[in-house]
Structure formats: structure tokens, C-alpha cells
Coordinates of C-alpha atoms and ligand atoms in Angstrom, one line a residue:
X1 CA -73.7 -15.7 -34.9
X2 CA -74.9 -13.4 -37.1
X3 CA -75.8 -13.4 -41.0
X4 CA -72.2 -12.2 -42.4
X5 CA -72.4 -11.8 -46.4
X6 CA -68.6 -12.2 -47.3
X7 CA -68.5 -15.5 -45.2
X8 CA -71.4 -18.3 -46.5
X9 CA -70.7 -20.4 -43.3
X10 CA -71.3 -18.1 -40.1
X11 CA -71.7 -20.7 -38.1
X12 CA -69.5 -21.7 -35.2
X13 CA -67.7 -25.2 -36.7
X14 CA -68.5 -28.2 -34.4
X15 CA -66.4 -28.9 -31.3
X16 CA -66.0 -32.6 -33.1
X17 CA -64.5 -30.4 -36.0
X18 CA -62.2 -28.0 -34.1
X19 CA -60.5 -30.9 -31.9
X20 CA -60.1 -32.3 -35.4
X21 CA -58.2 -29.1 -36.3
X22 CA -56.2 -29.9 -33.0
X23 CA -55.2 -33.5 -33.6
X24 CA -54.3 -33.0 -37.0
X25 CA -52.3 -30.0 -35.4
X26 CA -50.6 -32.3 -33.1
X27 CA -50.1 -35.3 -35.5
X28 CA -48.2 -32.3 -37.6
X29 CA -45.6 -32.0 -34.8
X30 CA -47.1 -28.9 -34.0
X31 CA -47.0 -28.4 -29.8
X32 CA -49.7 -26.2 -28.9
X33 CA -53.1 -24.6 -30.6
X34 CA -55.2 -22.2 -29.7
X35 CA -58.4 -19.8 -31.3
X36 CA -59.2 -17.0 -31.2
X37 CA -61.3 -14.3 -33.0
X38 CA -60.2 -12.5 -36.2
X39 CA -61.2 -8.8 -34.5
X40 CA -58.4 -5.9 -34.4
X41 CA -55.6 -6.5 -32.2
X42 CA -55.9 -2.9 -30.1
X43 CA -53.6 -3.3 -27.8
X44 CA -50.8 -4.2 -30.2
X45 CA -51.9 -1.6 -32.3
X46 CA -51.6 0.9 -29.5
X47 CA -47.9 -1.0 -28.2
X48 CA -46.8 -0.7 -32.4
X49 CA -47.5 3.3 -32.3
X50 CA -46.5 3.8 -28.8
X51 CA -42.8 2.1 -29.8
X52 CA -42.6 3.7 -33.2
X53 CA -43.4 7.1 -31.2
X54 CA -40.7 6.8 -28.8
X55 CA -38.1 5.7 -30.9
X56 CA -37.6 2.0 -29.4
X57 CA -38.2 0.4 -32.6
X58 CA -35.4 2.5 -34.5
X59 CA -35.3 1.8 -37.9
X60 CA -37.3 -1.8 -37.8
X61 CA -40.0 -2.0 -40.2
X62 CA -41.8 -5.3 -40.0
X63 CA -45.2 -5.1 -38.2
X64 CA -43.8 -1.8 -37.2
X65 CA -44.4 -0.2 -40.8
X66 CA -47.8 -0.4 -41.2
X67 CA -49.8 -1.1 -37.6
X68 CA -52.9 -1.0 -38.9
X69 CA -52.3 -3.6 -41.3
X70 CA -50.1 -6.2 -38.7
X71 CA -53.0 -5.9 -36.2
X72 CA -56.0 -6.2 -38.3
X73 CA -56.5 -10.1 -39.3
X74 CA -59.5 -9.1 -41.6
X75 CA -57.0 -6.9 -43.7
X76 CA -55.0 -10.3 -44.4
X77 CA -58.4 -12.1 -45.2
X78 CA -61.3 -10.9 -46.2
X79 CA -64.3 -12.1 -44.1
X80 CA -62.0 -13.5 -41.7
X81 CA -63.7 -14.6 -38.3
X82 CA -61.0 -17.0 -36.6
X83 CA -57.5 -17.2 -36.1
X84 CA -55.9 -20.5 -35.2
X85 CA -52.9 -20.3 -33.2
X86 CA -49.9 -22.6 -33.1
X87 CA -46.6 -22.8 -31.4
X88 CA -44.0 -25.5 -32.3
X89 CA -40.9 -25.9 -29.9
X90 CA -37.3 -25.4 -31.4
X91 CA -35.6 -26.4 -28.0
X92 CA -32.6 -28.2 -30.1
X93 CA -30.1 -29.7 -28.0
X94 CA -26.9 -27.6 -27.1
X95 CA -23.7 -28.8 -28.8
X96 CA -20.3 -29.0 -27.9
X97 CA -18.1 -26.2 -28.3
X98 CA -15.7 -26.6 -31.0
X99 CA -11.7 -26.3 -30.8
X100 CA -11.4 -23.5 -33.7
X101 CA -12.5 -20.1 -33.2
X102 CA -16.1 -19.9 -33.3
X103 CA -19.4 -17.3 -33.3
X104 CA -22.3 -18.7 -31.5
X105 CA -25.7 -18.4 -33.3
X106 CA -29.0 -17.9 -31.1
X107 CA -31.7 -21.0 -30.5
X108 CA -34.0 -19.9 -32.9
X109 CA -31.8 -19.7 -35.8
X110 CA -29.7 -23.0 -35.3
X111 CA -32.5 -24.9 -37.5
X112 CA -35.1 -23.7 -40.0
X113 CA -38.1 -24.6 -37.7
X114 CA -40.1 -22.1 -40.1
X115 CA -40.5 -24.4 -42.8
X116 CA -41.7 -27.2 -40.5
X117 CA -44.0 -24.7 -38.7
X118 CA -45.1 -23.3 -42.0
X119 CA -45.6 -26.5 -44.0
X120 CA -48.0 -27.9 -40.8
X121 CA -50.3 -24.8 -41.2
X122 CA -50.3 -25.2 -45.1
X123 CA -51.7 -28.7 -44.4
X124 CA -54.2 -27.5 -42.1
X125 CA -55.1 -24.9 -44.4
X126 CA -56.0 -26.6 -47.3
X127 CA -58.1 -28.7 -45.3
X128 CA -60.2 -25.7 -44.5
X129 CA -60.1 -24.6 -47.9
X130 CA -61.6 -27.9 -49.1
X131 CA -64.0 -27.9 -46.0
X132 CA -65.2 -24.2 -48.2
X133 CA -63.8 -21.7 -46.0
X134 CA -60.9 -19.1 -46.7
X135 CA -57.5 -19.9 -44.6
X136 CA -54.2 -18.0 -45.0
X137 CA -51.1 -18.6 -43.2
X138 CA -48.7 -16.6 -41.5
X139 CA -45.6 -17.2 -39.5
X140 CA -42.7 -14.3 -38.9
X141 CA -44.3 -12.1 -41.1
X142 CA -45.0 -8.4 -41.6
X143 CA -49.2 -8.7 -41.5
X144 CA -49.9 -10.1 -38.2
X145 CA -48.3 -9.2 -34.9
X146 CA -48.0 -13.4 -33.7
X147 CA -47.0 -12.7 -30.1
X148 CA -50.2 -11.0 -29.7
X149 CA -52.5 -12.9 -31.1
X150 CA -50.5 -16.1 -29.5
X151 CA -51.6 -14.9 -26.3
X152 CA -55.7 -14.0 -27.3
X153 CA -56.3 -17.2 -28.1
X154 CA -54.6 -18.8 -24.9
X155 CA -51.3 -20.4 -25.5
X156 CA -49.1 -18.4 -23.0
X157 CA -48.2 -15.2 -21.1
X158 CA -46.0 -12.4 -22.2
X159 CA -42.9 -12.8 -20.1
X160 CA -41.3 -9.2 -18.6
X161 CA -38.6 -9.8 -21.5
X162 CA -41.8 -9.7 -24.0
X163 CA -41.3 -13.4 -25.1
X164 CA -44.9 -15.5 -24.7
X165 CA -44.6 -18.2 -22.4
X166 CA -46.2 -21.4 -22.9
X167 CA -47.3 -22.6 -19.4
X168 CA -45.3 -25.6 -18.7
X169 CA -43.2 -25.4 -22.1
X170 CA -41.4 -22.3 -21.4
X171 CA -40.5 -19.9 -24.8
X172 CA -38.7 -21.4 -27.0
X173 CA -41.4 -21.9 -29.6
X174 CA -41.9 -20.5 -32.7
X175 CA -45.5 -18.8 -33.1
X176 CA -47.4 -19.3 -36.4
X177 CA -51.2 -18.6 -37.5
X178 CA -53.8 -19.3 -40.0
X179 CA -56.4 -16.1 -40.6
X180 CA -59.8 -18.0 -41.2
X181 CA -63.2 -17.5 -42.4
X182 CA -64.4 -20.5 -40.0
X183 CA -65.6 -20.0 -37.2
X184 CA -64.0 -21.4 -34.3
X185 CA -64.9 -21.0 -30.6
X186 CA -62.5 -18.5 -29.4
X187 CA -60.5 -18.8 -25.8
X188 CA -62.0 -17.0 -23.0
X189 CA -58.9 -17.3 -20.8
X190 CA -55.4 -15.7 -20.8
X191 CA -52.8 -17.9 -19.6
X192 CA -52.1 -17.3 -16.0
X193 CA -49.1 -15.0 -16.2
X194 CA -46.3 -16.9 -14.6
X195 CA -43.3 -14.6 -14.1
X196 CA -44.4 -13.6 -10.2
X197 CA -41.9 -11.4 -8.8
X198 CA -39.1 -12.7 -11.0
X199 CA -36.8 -10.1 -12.7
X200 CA -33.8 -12.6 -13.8
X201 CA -34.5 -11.8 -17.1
X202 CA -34.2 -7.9 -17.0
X203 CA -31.2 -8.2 -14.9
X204 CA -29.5 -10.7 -17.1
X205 CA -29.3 -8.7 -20.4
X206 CA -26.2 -7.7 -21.5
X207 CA -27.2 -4.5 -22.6
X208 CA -30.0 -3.4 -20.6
X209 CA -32.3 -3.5 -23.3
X210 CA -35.7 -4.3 -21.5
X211 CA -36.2 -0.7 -20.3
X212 CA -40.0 -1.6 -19.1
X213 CA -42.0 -4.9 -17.7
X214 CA -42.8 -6.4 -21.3
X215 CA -40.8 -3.7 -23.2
X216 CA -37.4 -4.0 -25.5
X217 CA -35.9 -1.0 -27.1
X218 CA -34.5 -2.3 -30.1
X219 CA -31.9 0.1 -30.3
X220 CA -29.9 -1.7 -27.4
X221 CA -31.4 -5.2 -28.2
X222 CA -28.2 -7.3 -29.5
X223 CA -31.0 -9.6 -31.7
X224 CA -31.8 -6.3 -33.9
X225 CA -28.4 -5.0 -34.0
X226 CA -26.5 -8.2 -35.3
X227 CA -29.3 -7.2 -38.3
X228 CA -29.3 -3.9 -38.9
X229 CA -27.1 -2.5 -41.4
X230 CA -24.6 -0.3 -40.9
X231 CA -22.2 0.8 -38.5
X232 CA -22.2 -1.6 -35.3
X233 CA -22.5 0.4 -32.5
X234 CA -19.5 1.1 -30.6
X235 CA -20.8 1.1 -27.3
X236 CA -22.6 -2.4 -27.4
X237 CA -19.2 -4.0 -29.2
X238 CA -18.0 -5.7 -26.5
X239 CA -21.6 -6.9 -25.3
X240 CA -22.3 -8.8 -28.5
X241 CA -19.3 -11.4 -27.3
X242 CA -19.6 -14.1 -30.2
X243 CA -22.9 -14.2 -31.3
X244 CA -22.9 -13.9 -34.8
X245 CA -27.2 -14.0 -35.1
X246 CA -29.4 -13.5 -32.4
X247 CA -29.2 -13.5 -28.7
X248 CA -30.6 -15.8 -26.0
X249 CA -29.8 -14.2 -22.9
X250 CA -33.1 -13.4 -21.6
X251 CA -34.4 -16.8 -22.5
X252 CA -31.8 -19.0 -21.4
X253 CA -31.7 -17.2 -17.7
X254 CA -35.4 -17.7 -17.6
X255 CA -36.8 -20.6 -14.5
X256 CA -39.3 -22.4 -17.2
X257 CA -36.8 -22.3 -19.7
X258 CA -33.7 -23.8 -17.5
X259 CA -35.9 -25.8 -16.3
X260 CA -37.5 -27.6 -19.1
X261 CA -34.4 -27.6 -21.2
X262 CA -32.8 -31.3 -20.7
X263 CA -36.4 -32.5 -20.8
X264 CA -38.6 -30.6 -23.6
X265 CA -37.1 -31.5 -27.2
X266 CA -39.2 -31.3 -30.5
X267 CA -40.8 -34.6 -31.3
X268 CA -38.1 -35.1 -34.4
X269 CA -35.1 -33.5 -32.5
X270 CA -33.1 -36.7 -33.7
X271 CA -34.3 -36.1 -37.8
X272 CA -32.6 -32.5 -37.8
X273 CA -29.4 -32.6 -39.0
X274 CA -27.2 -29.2 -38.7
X275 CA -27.4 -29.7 -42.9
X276 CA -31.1 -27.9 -42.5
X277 CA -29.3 -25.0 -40.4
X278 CA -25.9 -23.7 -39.1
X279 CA -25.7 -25.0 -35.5
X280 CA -24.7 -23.6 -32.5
X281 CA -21.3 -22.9 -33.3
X282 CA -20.5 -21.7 -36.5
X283 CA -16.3 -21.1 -37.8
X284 CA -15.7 -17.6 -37.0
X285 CA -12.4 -17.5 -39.9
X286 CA -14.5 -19.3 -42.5
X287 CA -17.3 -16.3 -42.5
X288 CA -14.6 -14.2 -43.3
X289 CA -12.4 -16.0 -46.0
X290 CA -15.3 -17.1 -48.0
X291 CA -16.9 -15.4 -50.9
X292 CA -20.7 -13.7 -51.1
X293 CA -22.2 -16.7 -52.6
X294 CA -20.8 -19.3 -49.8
X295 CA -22.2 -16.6 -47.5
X296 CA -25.5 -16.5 -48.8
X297 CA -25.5 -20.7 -49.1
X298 CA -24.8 -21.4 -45.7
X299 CA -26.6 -18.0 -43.8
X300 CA -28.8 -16.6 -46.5
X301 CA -32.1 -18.3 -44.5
X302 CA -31.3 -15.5 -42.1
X303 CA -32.6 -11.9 -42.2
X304 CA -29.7 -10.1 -43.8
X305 CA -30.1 -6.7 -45.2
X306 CA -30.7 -6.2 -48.8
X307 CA -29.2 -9.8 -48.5
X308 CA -26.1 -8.3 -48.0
X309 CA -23.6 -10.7 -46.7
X310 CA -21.5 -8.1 -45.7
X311 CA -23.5 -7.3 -42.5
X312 CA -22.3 -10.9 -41.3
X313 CA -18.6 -10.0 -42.4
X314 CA -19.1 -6.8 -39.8
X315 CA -20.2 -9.0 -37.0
X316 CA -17.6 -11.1 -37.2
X317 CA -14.9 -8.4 -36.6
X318 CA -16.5 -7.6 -33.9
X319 CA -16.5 -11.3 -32.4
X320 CA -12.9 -11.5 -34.0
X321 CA -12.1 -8.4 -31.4
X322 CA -13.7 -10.1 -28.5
X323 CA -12.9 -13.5 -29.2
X324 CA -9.3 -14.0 -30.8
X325 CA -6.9 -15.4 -27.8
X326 CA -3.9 -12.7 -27.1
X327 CA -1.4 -12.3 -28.7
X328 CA -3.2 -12.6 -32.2
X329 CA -1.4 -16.3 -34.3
X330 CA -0.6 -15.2 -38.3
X331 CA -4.0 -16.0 -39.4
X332 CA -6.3 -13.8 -37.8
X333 CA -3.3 -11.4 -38.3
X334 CA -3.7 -12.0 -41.8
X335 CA -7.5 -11.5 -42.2
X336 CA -7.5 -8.3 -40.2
X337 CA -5.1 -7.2 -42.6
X338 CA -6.8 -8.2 -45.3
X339 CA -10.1 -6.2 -43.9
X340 CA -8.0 -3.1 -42.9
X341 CA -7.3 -3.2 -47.0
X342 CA -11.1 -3.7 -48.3
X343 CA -12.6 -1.2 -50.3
X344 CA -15.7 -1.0 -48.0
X345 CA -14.8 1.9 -45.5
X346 CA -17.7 -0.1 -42.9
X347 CA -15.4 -3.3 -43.1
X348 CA -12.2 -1.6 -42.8
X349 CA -13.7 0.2 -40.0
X350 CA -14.7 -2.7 -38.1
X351 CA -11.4 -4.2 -38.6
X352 CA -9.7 -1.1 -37.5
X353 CA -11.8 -1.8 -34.0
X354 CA -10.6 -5.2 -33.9
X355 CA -7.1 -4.9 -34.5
X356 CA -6.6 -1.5 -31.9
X357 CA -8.6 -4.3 -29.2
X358 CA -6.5 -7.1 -30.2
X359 CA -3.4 -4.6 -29.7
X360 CA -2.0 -4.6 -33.3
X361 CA -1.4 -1.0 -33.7
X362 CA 1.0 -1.5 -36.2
X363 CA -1.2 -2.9 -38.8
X364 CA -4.2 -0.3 -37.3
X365 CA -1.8 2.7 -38.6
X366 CA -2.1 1.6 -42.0
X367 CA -5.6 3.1 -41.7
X368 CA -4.3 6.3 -39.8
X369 CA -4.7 9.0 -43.2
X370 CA -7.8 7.0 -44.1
X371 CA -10.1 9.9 -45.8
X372 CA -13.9 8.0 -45.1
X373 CA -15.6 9.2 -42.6
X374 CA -16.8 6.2 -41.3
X375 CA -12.7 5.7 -40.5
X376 CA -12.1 8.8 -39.3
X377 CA -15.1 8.3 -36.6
X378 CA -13.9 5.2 -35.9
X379 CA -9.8 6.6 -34.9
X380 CA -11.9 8.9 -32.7
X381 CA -13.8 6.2 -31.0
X382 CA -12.6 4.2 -27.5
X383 CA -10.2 1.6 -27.5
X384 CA -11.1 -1.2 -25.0
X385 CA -8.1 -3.3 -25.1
X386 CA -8.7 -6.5 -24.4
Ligands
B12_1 C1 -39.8 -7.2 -34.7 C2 -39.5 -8.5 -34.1 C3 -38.3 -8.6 -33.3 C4 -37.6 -7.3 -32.9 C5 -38.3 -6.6 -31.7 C6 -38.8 -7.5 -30.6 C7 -40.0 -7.0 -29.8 N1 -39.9 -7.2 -28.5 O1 -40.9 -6.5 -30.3 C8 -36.2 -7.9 -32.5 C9 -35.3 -8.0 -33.7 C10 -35.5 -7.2 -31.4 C11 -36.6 -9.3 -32.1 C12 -35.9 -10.1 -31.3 C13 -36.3 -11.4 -30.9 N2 -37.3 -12.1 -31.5 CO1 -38.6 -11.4 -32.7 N3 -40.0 -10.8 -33.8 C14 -40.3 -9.6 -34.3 C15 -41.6 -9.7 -35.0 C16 -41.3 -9.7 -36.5 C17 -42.6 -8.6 -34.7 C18 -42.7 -8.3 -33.2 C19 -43.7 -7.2 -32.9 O2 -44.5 -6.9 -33.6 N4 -43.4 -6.5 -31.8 C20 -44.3 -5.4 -31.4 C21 -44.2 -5.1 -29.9 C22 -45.2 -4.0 -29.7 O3 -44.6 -6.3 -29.3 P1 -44.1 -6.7 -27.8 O4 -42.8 -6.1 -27.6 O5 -44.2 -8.2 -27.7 O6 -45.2 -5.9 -26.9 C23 -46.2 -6.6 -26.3 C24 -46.0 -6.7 -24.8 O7 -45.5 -5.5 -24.3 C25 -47.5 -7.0 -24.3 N5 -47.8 -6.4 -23.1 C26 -48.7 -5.4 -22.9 N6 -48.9 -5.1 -21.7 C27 -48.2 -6.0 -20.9 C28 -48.0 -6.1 -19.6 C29 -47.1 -7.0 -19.1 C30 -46.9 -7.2 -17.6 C31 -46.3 -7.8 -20.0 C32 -45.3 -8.8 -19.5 C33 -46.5 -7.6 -21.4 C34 -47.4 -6.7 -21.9 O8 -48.3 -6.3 -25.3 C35 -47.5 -5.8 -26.4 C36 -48.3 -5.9 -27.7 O9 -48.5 -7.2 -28.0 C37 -42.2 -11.1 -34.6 C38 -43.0 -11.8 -35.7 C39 -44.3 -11.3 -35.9 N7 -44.7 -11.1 -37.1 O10 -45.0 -11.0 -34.9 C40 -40.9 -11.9 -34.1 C41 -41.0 -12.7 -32.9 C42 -41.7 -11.9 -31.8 N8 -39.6 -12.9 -32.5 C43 -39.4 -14.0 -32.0 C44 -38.1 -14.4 -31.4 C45 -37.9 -15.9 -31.2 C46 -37.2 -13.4 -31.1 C47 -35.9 -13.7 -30.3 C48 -36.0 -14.6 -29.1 C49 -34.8 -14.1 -31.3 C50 -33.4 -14.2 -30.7 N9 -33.1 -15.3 -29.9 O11 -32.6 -13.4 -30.9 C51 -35.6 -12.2 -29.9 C52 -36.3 -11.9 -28.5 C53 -36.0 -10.5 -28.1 C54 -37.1 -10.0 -27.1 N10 -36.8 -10.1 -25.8 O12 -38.2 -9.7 -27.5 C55 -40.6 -14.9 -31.9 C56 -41.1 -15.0 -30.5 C57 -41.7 -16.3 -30.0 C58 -42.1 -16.3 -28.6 N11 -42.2 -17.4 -28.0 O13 -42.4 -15.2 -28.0 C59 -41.6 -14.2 -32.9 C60 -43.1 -14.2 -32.6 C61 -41.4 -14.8 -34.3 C62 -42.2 -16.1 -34.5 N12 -43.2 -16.1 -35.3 O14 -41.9 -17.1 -33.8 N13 -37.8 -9.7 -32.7
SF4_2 S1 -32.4 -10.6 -26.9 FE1 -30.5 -10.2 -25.7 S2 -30.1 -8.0 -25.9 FE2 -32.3 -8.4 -26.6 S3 -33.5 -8.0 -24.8 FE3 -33.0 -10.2 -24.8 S4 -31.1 -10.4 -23.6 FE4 -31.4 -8.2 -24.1
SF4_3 S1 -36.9 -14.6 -16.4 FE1 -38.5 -14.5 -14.9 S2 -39.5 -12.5 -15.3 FE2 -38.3 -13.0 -17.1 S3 -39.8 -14.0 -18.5 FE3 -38.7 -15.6 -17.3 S4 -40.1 -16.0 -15.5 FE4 -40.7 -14.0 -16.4

């Protein structure tokens, strides 16, 4: 290696040290680790412009906002020569479905498996640090594109619905890295890319979203809609179904996936309680009888706008409007009434959907001289009666 004045260790670490790295890794219930250099991440870069230029990341900032940052691991640390890579499995057991209306919430968001993922790295981290080299963590964050880097140093293949793969494991995992001023051996091999002639995953999406082998346009991607604030739109309404956060469908049609699912479980699958996250089935009424603060206690580890529970209020009509049997009982009568009356013309607007779906015109024409334009867009929108 060669002389590097910001970094007073240039050497490559021992392989006795890095499969230190990996046991402590492993004994941190982390599944998978990988290395790779800290060098810019071109093609991501190129992928981040190329999205932003075409529109398909719509108004998502994340690693979309600043490329140049999100790609370059040496902007995050200075010096920086290594990244370590690490993927830790959030394949939670499905639960059954309850008898009250309910919303269904997406795999990844059923548990906080960031904190577990995040504490892990910490560790590792500080061991670095006290072994004299700089180490910064980052998991789900706006400074380094993970999926990319995931796949540099090894740990799996980008699926054709742009999820990485872990050969053998399948894609549940959350990815998580630490930007290093060791120097670790990087990998020299991509995963083999394991998709073949497989397409399920394309086919399956409820809103044709994947418009390219390894591309999602967020604009019809359920996952970034259910997060985006403002109006729902009106054309992917009924697609959402009931999930409240997240979608799964071009995971949970995927071969590795199905077939790993009864088997592959994280390692303390029995020491995570639904108290540490929602669950799979969360009360559909409850998220819209209770107050902000209840909201934000039982969702707010979730990526709401502004933390504005209100987005999860709007998502819920929608559900409500897919979901409610026919003919509506007195209580979701009730709520949609209470909606149709709320001061916030996106809410009342939602609720107007639901109720013209669910076939209660007469409460709908409460709204009919409503003066907001979000209303009056909505009168002039399709029904789809249910
Ligand atoms: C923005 C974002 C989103 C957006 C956009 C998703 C997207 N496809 O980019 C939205 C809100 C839609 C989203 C949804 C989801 N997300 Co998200 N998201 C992110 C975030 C914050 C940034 C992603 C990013 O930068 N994308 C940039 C684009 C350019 O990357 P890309 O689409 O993967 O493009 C690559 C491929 O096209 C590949 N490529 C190039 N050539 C070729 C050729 C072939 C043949 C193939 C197949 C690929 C390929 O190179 C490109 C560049 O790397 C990351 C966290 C992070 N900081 O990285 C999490 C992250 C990607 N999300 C994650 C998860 C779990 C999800 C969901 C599964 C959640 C859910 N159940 O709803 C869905 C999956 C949707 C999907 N099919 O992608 C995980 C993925 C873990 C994994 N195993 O892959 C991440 C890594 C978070 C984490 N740290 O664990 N997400
Ligand atoms: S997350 Fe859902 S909507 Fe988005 S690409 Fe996958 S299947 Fe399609
Ligand atoms: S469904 Fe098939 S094509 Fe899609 S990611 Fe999985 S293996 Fe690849």
C-alpha cells in the first residue's frame, strides 16, 4: 500500500485481524460481512443522476439529494480506505391474522432491527477506534448508498426488483456499514447473480413499478407512496390494499425468499416481542380514533413526514375503502363521518374516497359544496365501488 498522510496505519490489517472483525460480527448476531474499498461508488453515482434525471425518484431526497456525497465513503470519513459490510436478517415469523379490522405492515418494519443492526456496528467500531483507526457507522442513511456498497464487497446480487440477494439467505436483511481508515483486504468477487431467467418479481407487483431489470420508479412504488406526503394517488388507491407501511410483494413472490422463509429466522427471533415494533397486523380503527401523540408512540420509529402523523391517518382511509366488509357496521360509519368533518381538506378528502367506495353517498354529500380544492378534485375523481 502506499504512504497515505491522513491515515498513520496504511497497511493492510492481518487476515488473523479481519476474521477477528468477522467473528465478533457473527457473535453480534450479525449474518453476513463483507469488505470492500472506501473508493467512489460510480455506478451508483451514475444510477442516483440517471433516476433523479428521469423523474423515477420523484420527490425522494435521501441518497438522492446529494449523489456525490451518498457515493463517496471518503466524504463520510476522512482518510477512509475500507468499508465493512454487514447484513442482519429480519425474517420474523408471520402472525395470524387478527378478527378486527386490520392494516398489514411490511417485513422490514414489523420490528426495529435497526437498532440491533446499528448497536453491532457501534461495537465493532469502537474496537477499531481503540485498535487507532477512524470507524463511522452507517445503516439507512442519507451518506452512503448501502445496496451498492453491499454488493462491492460480496454479500449478494441485485435482484431484477433492485433488492441485494444474499446467496442462500434470500433478501430480507437489513444492510449496514462502517467507513474505515483500516485497511481491510477488499472482495474480488461479485456474488453470482442468481435470478436466471426469473421475472416473478416484475410480474408480481401490484403496480408495475419495476419499469427496468434492477429499476423501481418510485412514483408507482407503494413503499414510497404510503410515505410521501400529500395527496394519495388516486390511481394506485386500490393497489395499496391494507398495507399501512411498506410493501413486500416483490420479496415475498421471490424463489430464495419462499423458499428460505419457514427455515431462516434471526438468531433471537424468540427475544423480539411485538413491544419493540408494531407486528404484522396492526388495528386499522385504532390509527384513526387515537390522538397525534399515541400515533407517534406506537409508529413514530417509522419515516413519517415532518413526523406528521397525519400521513398514517390518510393511509388508513384508503385501507378503510378497500378493506371495510359491505354494507359499512355504525363504527366505521361513524369515523368516516367524523373524517368527512375534519378541518384538514387532505383527510376529508380521503374520507370522501372511502365513503363514495364503501357506497355511503349520503354522508359523501355532506362534502358536495366543499370550497378546497383538494375536495373539489377529489368529487371529480373515479369512483371504484367496491
Ligand atoms: C430510497 C430508498 C428506497 C426508495 C427507493 C428504492 C430504490 N429501489 O432505490 C423506496 C422508498 C421505494 C424504498 C423501498 C424499499 N426499500 Co429502501 N431504501 C432506500 C435507501 C434510503 C436509498 C436507496 C438508493 O440509494 N437507491 C438508489 C438506486 C439508484 O439504487 P438501486 O435502485 O438499488 O439501483 C441499483 C441497481 O439498479 C444496480 N444495478 C445496476 N446495474 C444492474 C444490472 C442488473 C441486472 C441488476 C439486477 C441491478 C443493477 O445498480 C444500481 C446502483 O446501485 C436505502 C438505504 C441507503 N442508504 O442506501 C434503503 C434500502 C435500499 N431499502 C431497503 C428496503 C428493505 C426497502 C423495501 C424492501 C421496504 C419495503 N418492504 O417496503 C422496499 C423495496 C423496494 C424495491 N423493490 O427497491 C433496504 C434494502 C435491503 C436489501 N436487502 O436490499 C435498504 C438498503 C435499507 C437498509 N439499510 O437495509 N427504498
Ligand atoms: S415494493 Fe411493492 S410496489 Fe414497490 S416495486 Fe416492490 S412490489 Fe412493486
Ligand atoms: S423474483 Fe426472481 S427475478 Fe425477482 S429478484 Fe427474485 S429471483 Fe430475481
Amino acid at each position: 500500500m502506499p504512504p497515505d498522510d491522513q491515515n498513520p496505519r496504511p497497511e493492510t490489517v492481518s487476515a488473523e485481524y479481519a476474521a477477528s472483525i468477522i467473528e465478533m460480527a457473527r457473535e453480534l448476531g450479525l449474518d453476513r460481512v463483507g469488505f470492500t474499498d472506501a473508493t467512489v461508488l460510480e455506478r451508483a453515482r451514475v444510477a442516483l443522476h440517471d433516476r433523479v434525471d428521469r423523474g423515477l425518484s420523484d420527490s425522494m431526497g435521501f441518497t438522492f439529494r446529494n449523489p456525490e456525497r451518498s457515493t463517496d465513503p471518503r466524504r463520510a470519513v476522512e482518510g477512509a480506505r475500507s468499508v465493512i459490510v454487514a447484513a442482519r436478517s429480519y425474517n420474523v415469523p408471520d402472525e395470524e391474522h387478527p378478527t378486527h379490522l386490520s392494516a398489514t405492515v411490511a417485513r422490514y418494519a414489523r420490528i426495529d432491527q435497526y437498532t440491533p443492526l446499528r448497536q453491532a456496528l457501534q461495537k465493532i467500531a469502537l474496537r477499531l477506534r481503540a485498535d487507532g483507526y477512524r470507524a463511522v457507522v452507517f445503516a439507512d442513511e442519507n451518506d452512503l448508498v448501502d445496496r451498492e456498497v453491499a454488493h462491492r464487497a460480496g454479500i449478494g446480487w441485485f435482484g431484477k426488483n433492485a433488492n441485494l440477494l444474499l446467496p442462500g439467505a434470500g433478501s430480507f436483511f437489513s444492510l449496514g456499514s462502517i467507513v474505515t481508515t483500516a485497511v481491510f483486504a477488499p472482495a474480488t468477487q461479485p456474488a453470482p447473480d442468481g435470478c436466471g431467467t426469473c421475472r416473478l418479481c416484475i410480474d408480481a407487483c401490484p403496480t408495475a413499478a419495476i419499469v427496468d431489470i434492477g429499476v423501481v420508479d418510485a412514483r408507482r412504488c407503494l413503499a414510497w407512496l404510503v410515505q410521501k406526503p400529500g395527496v394519495f394517488p388516486v390511481e394506485f388507491r386500490e393497489s395499496l390494499g391494507d398495507r399501512i407501511y411498506g410493501c413486500d410483494d416483490c420479496q415475498s413472490t421471490c424463489p430464495p425468499n419462499v423458499r428460505l422463509a419457514p427455515r431462516h429466522r434471526p438468531r433471537d427471533a424468540a427475544e423480539l416481542p411485538v413491544a419493540i415494533g408494531p407486528g404484522q397486523h396492526v388495528d386499522l380503527l385504532e390509527i384513526l380514533r387515537v390522538d397525534d401523540d399515541r400515533l407517534i408512540e406506537l409508529y413514530g420509529r417509522w419515516y413519517l413526514a415532518d413526523r406528521d402523523p397525519m400521513w398514517l391517518r390518510r393511509n388508513a382511509l384508503v385501507i378503510l375503502g378497500n378493506v371495510a366488509p359491505v354494507p359499512v357496521d355504525d363504527s366505521v360509519r361513524s369515523l368516516l363521518r367524523h373524517y368527512l368533518g375534519s378541518d384538514v381538506s387532505i383527510l376529508r378528502a380521503h374520507a370522501l374516497w372511502a365513503a363514495r367506495r364503501l357506497g355511503l353517498d349520503d354522508l359523501a354529500e355532506s362534502l358536495r359544496d366543499d370550497p378546497d380544492v383538494v375536495v373539489r378534485t377529489e368529487w371529480a375523481g373515479p369512483v371504484i365501488p367496491r
